[in-house]
């Protein structure tokens, strides 16, 4: 059930990223919502689920918006899997660790995409331009994560069920 919710959230992030954040007043700041949601999915659902969902959402993005099929599927799968693996190393999963992992993997995403596009001679950007873009994207995605983190965790983490009801406080007996 939660994996289905994770896929729907990733799909909604992809849709918002491709539609709403392309409108001229808003397109000045374009967060990579798929990466932000993918990191939280990796935190809450684990690396294998994040890998599979990354491939699915990446293929959807490649088919509809990509220059060639497989680029985003590969990068989202790598980011989902390794973000989930990094989270498995920490005992406490909190917003600070999630923030650091998000900005790190945003940087990795930009450079993997640039490297593959450069390998296939699809881009003409220089490394300096990509570095400036990656640093700006890290800031934007970090702020976006801080805004969305409470809602995403609430949707993706199952609530703990209590086995026994809490004892009621008696006012008179001691």
Coordinates of C-alpha atoms in Angstrom, one line a residue:
X1 CA 0.0 0.0 0.0
X2 CA 2.7 2.5 1.0
X3 CA 4.7 1.6 -2.2
X4 CA 1.7 2.5 -4.2
X5 CA 1.5 5.8 -2.4
X6 CA 5.2 6.3 -3.1
X7 CA 4.7 5.8 -6.8
X8 CA 1.7 8.2 -6.9
X9 CA 3.8 10.8 -5.1
X10 CA 6.7 10.4 -7.5
X11 CA 4.2 10.6 -10.4
X12 CA 2.7 13.7 -9.0
X13 CA 6.2 15.2 -8.5
X14 CA 7.1 14.5 -12.1
X15 CA 3.8 16.0 -13.3
X16 CA 4.2 19.2 -11.2
X17 CA 7.8 19.4 -12.3
X18 CA 6.9 19.1 -15.9
X19 CA 3.9 21.4 -15.9
X20 CA 3.5 23.9 -13.1
X21 CA 7.2 24.7 -12.7
X22 CA 7.5 25.5 -16.5
X23 CA 5.1 28.4 -16.3
X24 CA 7.0 31.7 -16.7
X25 CA 6.5 33.4 -13.3
X26 CA 7.4 30.2 -11.5
X27 CA 10.1 28.8 -13.8
X28 CA 12.8 31.0 -12.3
X29 CA 13.1 28.5 -9.5
X30 CA 12.7 24.9 -10.6
X31 CA 13.1 22.3 -7.9
X32 CA 13.8 18.7 -8.9
X33 CA 10.8 17.3 -7.1
X34 CA 11.4 13.8 -8.3
X35 CA 14.8 13.7 -6.6
X36 CA 13.4 15.2 -3.4
X37 CA 10.6 12.7 -3.2
X38 CA 12.9 9.9 -4.3
X39 CA 15.3 10.6 -1.4
X40 CA 12.4 10.5 1.1
X41 CA 11.1 7.3 -0.5
X42 CA 14.6 5.8 -0.1
X43 CA 14.5 6.9 3.5
X44 CA 11.1 5.4 4.3
X45 CA 10.7 2.4 1.9
X46 CA 14.3 1.2 1.5
X47 CA 16.8 0.9 -1.4
X48 CA 15.1 -1.9 -3.4
X49 CA 11.8 -0.1 -3.5
X50 CA 13.5 3.2 -4.4
X51 CA 15.4 1.5 -7.2
X52 CA 12.3 0.0 -8.8
X53 CA 10.3 3.2 -8.4
X54 CA 13.2 5.2 -9.8
X55 CA 13.4 3.1 -12.9
X56 CA 9.6 3.3 -13.4
X57 CA 9.4 7.1 -13.0
X58 CA 12.6 7.7 -14.9
X59 CA 11.3 5.7 -17.8
X60 CA 8.1 7.6 -17.8
X61 CA 10.0 10.9 -17.8
X62 CA 12.4 9.6 -20.6
X63 CA 9.5 8.5 -22.8
X64 CA 7.6 11.7 -22.5
X65 CA 10.2 14.4 -22.1
X66 CA 13.7 12.9 -22.5
X67 CA 16.2 13.3 -25.3
X68 CA 16.9 9.6 -25.2
X69 CA 15.4 6.7 -23.3
X70 CA 17.2 5.4 -20.2
X71 CA 19.0 8.5 -19.0
X72 CA 16.6 9.5 -16.2
X73 CA 15.7 5.9 -15.5
X74 CA 19.3 5.1 -14.8
X75 CA 20.0 8.2 -12.7
X76 CA 16.9 7.9 -10.6
X77 CA 17.5 4.2 -10.0
X78 CA 21.1 4.9 -8.9
X79 CA 20.0 7.8 -6.7
X80 CA 17.2 5.8 -5.1
X81 CA 19.3 2.8 -4.4
X82 CA 22.3 4.5 -3.1
X83 CA 20.3 7.0 -1.0
X84 CA 18.5 4.1 0.6
X85 CA 21.8 2.4 1.2
X86 CA 23.3 5.5 2.8
X87 CA 20.2 5.8 5.1
X88 CA 20.7 2.2 6.2
X89 CA 24.0 3.2 7.7
X90 CA 22.5 5.7 10.1
X91 CA 20.7 4.7 13.3
X92 CA 18.7 7.9 13.5
X93 CA 16.9 9.1 10.4
X94 CA 16.0 12.8 10.8
X95 CA 15.6 15.8 8.7
X96 CA 19.2 16.9 9.0
X97 CA 20.5 13.6 7.5
X98 CA 17.8 13.7 4.9
X99 CA 18.8 17.2 4.0
X100 CA 22.5 16.3 3.6
X101 CA 21.7 13.2 1.5
X102 CA 19.3 15.2 -0.7
X103 CA 21.8 17.9 -1.6
X104 CA 24.5 15.3 -2.1
X105 CA 22.4 13.2 -4.5
X106 CA 21.2 16.3 -6.3
X107 CA 24.8 17.1 -7.0
X108 CA 25.4 13.5 -8.1
X109 CA 22.2 13.5 -10.3
X110 CA 23.3 16.7 -12.2
X111 CA 26.8 15.2 -12.8
X112 CA 25.6 11.8 -13.9
X113 CA 23.2 13.4 -16.3
X114 CA 25.9 15.7 -17.6
X115 CA 28.4 12.9 -17.9
X116 CA 26.0 10.6 -19.9
X117 CA 24.9 13.5 -22.1
X118 CA 28.6 14.4 -22.7
X119 CA 29.4 10.8 -23.4
X120 CA 26.7 10.6 -26.2
X121 CA 27.6 14.1 -27.4
X122 CA 24.1 15.5 -26.7
X123 CA 25.1 18.6 -24.7
X124 CA 27.5 21.5 -25.3
X125 CA 27.7 22.7 -21.7
X126 CA 31.1 23.1 -20.1
X127 CA 31.9 21.7 -16.7
X128 CA 31.9 25.2 -15.1
X129 CA 28.3 25.8 -16.2
X130 CA 27.3 22.5 -14.9
X131 CA 29.0 23.2 -11.6
X132 CA 27.1 26.5 -11.2
X133 CA 23.9 24.8 -12.1
X134 CA 24.5 21.9 -9.7
X135 CA 25.2 24.2 -6.7
X136 CA 22.1 26.3 -7.4
X137 CA 20.0 23.1 -7.8
X138 CA 21.4 21.8 -4.5
X139 CA 20.2 24.9 -2.6
X140 CA 16.8 24.8 -4.3
X141 CA 16.2 21.1 -3.7
X142 CA 17.4 21.4 -0.1
X143 CA 14.9 24.2 0.6
X144 CA 12.2 22.2 -1.1
X145 CA 13.0 19.2 1.1
X146 CA 12.7 21.2 4.2
X147 CA 9.3 22.4 3.1
X148 CA 7.9 19.0 2.0
X149 CA 9.6 16.7 4.6
X150 CA 6.8 16.6 7.2
X151 CA 4.1 15.8 4.7
X152 CA 6.1 13.2 2.8
X153 CA 7.1 11.4 5.9
X154 CA 3.6 11.4 7.2
X155 CA 2.3 9.9 3.9
X156 CA 5.1 7.3 3.6
X157 CA 5.7 6.0 7.1
X158 CA 3.1 3.7 8.5
X159 CA 1.6 4.7 11.8
X160 CA 2.4 2.5 14.7
X161 CA -0.6 0.6 16.0
X162 CA -0.8 0.2 19.7
X163 CA -1.4 -3.3 20.9
X164 CA -3.0 -2.3 24.2
X165 CA -4.9 0.8 25.0
X166 CA -3.2 3.4 27.1
X167 CA -4.2 3.3 30.8
X168 CA -6.6 5.9 31.7
X169 CA -5.7 8.3 34.5
X170 CA -7.8 7.8 37.6
X171 CA -8.3 11.1 39.4
X172 CA -8.9 9.6 42.9
X173 CA -7.0 6.4 43.5
X174 CA -3.4 6.3 44.3

